[in-house]
Amino acid sequence: MNKYEISQLAASAKSGDRSAFDKLYFEFDKKVFYFVRQNLGSDEAAEDVTSETFISALESIGTLRNGESFV
């Protein structure tokens, strides 16, 4: 997925499109998980932090200034 597509999905998610947020989740969940696991050294902790990261992102997506900020 390129930056333009990600930006468009983020803008759609900001407007309330849940399927757009789901697509962003599936694009980034493994990347976030592996980044966190590398830094924490624990699969269980990485799963928790990854979940919390996406919950926080969903709760605050309405404050995103523009879709490009997501990239």
PDB file of C-alpha atoms in Angstrom:
ATOM      1  CA  MET A   1       0.000   0.000   0.000  1.00  0.00           C
ATOM      2  CA  ASN A   2       1.467   3.370  -0.948  1.00  0.00           C
ATOM      3  CA  LYS A   3       1.371   6.635   1.007  1.00  0.00           C
ATOM      4  CA  TYR A   4      -1.498   8.017  -1.053  1.00  0.00           C
ATOM      5  CA  GLU A   5      -3.677   4.963  -0.361  1.00  0.00           C
ATOM      6  CA  ILE A   6      -2.850   5.109   3.345  1.00  0.00           C
ATOM      7  CA  SER A   7      -3.666   8.818   3.413  1.00  0.00           C
ATOM      8  CA  GLN A   8      -7.009   8.201   1.708  1.00  0.00           C
ATOM      9  CA  LEU A   9      -7.892   5.399   4.129  1.00  0.00           C
ATOM     10  CA  ALA A  10      -6.967   7.574   7.098  1.00  0.00           C
ATOM     11  CA  ALA A  11      -9.156  10.394   5.794  1.00  0.00           C
ATOM     12  CA  SER A  12     -12.048   7.963   5.291  1.00  0.00           C
ATOM     13  CA  ALA A  13     -11.531   6.514   8.770  1.00  0.00           C
ATOM     14  CA  LYS A  14     -11.587  10.026  10.207  1.00  0.00           C
ATOM     15  CA  SER A  15     -14.961  10.534   8.541  1.00  0.00           C
ATOM     16  CA  GLY A  16     -16.298   7.459  10.338  1.00  0.00           C
ATOM     17  CA  ASP A  17     -15.645   4.710   7.795  1.00  0.00           C
ATOM     18  CA  ARG A  18     -14.938   1.722  10.046  1.00  0.00           C
ATOM     19  CA  SER A  19     -13.899  -0.505   7.128  1.00  0.00           C
ATOM     20  CA  ALA A  20     -11.187   2.032   6.240  1.00  0.00           C
ATOM     21  CA  PHE A  21      -9.837   1.829   9.784  1.00  0.00           C
ATOM     22  CA  ASP A  22      -9.931  -1.966   9.589  1.00  0.00           C
ATOM     23  CA  LYS A  23      -7.837  -1.830   6.415  1.00  0.00           C
ATOM     24  CA  LEU A  24      -5.328   0.423   8.163  1.00  0.00           C
ATOM     25  CA  TYR A  25      -5.235  -2.010  11.067  1.00  0.00           C
ATOM     26  CA  PHE A  26      -4.490  -4.955   8.795  1.00  0.00           C
ATOM     27  CA  GLU A  27      -1.834  -2.925   6.990  1.00  0.00           C
ATOM     28  CA  PHE A  28       0.019  -1.950  10.171  1.00  0.00           C
ATOM     29  CA  ASP A  29      -0.771  -4.423  12.952  1.00  0.00           C
ATOM     30  CA  LYS A  30       2.115  -6.798  12.264  1.00  0.00           C
ATOM     31  CA  LYS A  31       4.559  -3.938  11.744  1.00  0.00           C
ATOM     32  CA  VAL A  32       3.588  -2.402  15.080  1.00  0.00           C
ATOM     33  CA  PHE A  33       3.681  -5.791  16.806  1.00  0.00           C
ATOM     34  CA  TYR A  34       7.178  -6.647  15.567  1.00  0.00           C
ATOM     35  CA  PHE A  35       8.497  -3.182  16.393  1.00  0.00           C
ATOM     36  CA  VAL A  36       7.128  -3.399  19.932  1.00  0.00           C
ATOM     37  CA  ARG A  37       8.287  -6.986  20.415  1.00  0.00           C
ATOM     38  CA  GLN A  38      11.792  -6.031  19.335  1.00  0.00           C
ATOM     39  CA  ASN A  39      11.827  -3.290  21.968  1.00  0.00           C
ATOM     40  CA  LEU A  40      10.077  -5.175  24.784  1.00  0.00           C
ATOM     41  CA  GLY A  41      11.297  -8.700  24.073  1.00  0.00           C
ATOM     42  CA  SER A  42       7.968 -10.335  24.908  1.00  0.00           C
ATOM     43  CA  ASP A  43       5.199 -11.544  22.591  1.00  0.00           C
ATOM     44  CA  GLU A  44       2.564 -11.113  25.298  1.00  0.00           C
ATOM     45  CA  ALA A  45       3.599  -7.538  26.091  1.00  0.00           C
ATOM     46  CA  ALA A  46       3.825  -6.728  22.382  1.00  0.00           C
ATOM     47  CA  GLU A  47       0.271  -8.010  21.829  1.00  0.00           C
ATOM     48  CA  ASP A  48      -1.014  -5.847  24.684  1.00  0.00           C
ATOM     49  CA  VAL A  49       0.789  -2.720  23.498  1.00  0.00           C
ATOM     50  CA  THR A  50      -0.270  -3.298  19.884  1.00  0.00           C
ATOM     51  CA  SER A  51      -3.912  -3.648  20.938  1.00  0.00           C
ATOM     52  CA  GLU A  52      -3.732  -0.515  23.082  1.00  0.00           C
ATOM     53  CA  THR A  53      -2.062   1.380  20.231  1.00  0.00           C
ATOM     54  CA  PHE A  54      -4.891   0.633  17.808  1.00  0.00           C
ATOM     55  CA  ILE A  55      -7.606   1.277  20.395  1.00  0.00           C
ATOM     56  CA  SER A  56      -6.045   4.668  21.045  1.00  0.00           C
ATOM     57  CA  ALA A  57      -5.742   5.345  17.316  1.00  0.00           C
ATOM     58  CA  LEU A  58      -9.414   4.490  16.776  1.00  0.00           C
ATOM     59  CA  GLU A  59     -10.532   6.660  19.680  1.00  0.00           C
ATOM     60  CA  SER A  60      -8.536   9.661  18.480  1.00  0.00           C
ATOM     61  CA  ILE A  61      -8.746   9.326  14.682  1.00  0.00           C
ATOM     62  CA  GLY A  62     -11.198  12.237  14.634  1.00  0.00           C
ATOM     63  CA  THR A  63      -8.419  14.575  15.755  1.00  0.00           C
ATOM     64  CA  LEU A  64      -6.221  13.700  12.779  1.00  0.00           C
ATOM     65  CA  ARG A  65      -5.509  16.919  10.881  1.00  0.00           C
ATOM     66  CA  ASN A  66      -5.220  15.212   7.517  1.00  0.00           C
ATOM     67  CA  GLY A  67      -4.725  11.715   6.173  1.00  0.00           C
ATOM     68  CA  GLU A  68      -1.061  12.310   5.468  1.00  0.00           C
ATOM     69  CA  SER A  69      -0.433  12.656   9.202  1.00  0.00           C
ATOM     70  CA  PHE A  70      -1.136   8.957   9.561  1.00  0.00           C
ATOM     71  CA  VAL A  71       1.767   7.961   7.335  1.00  0.00           C
TER      72      VAL A  71
END
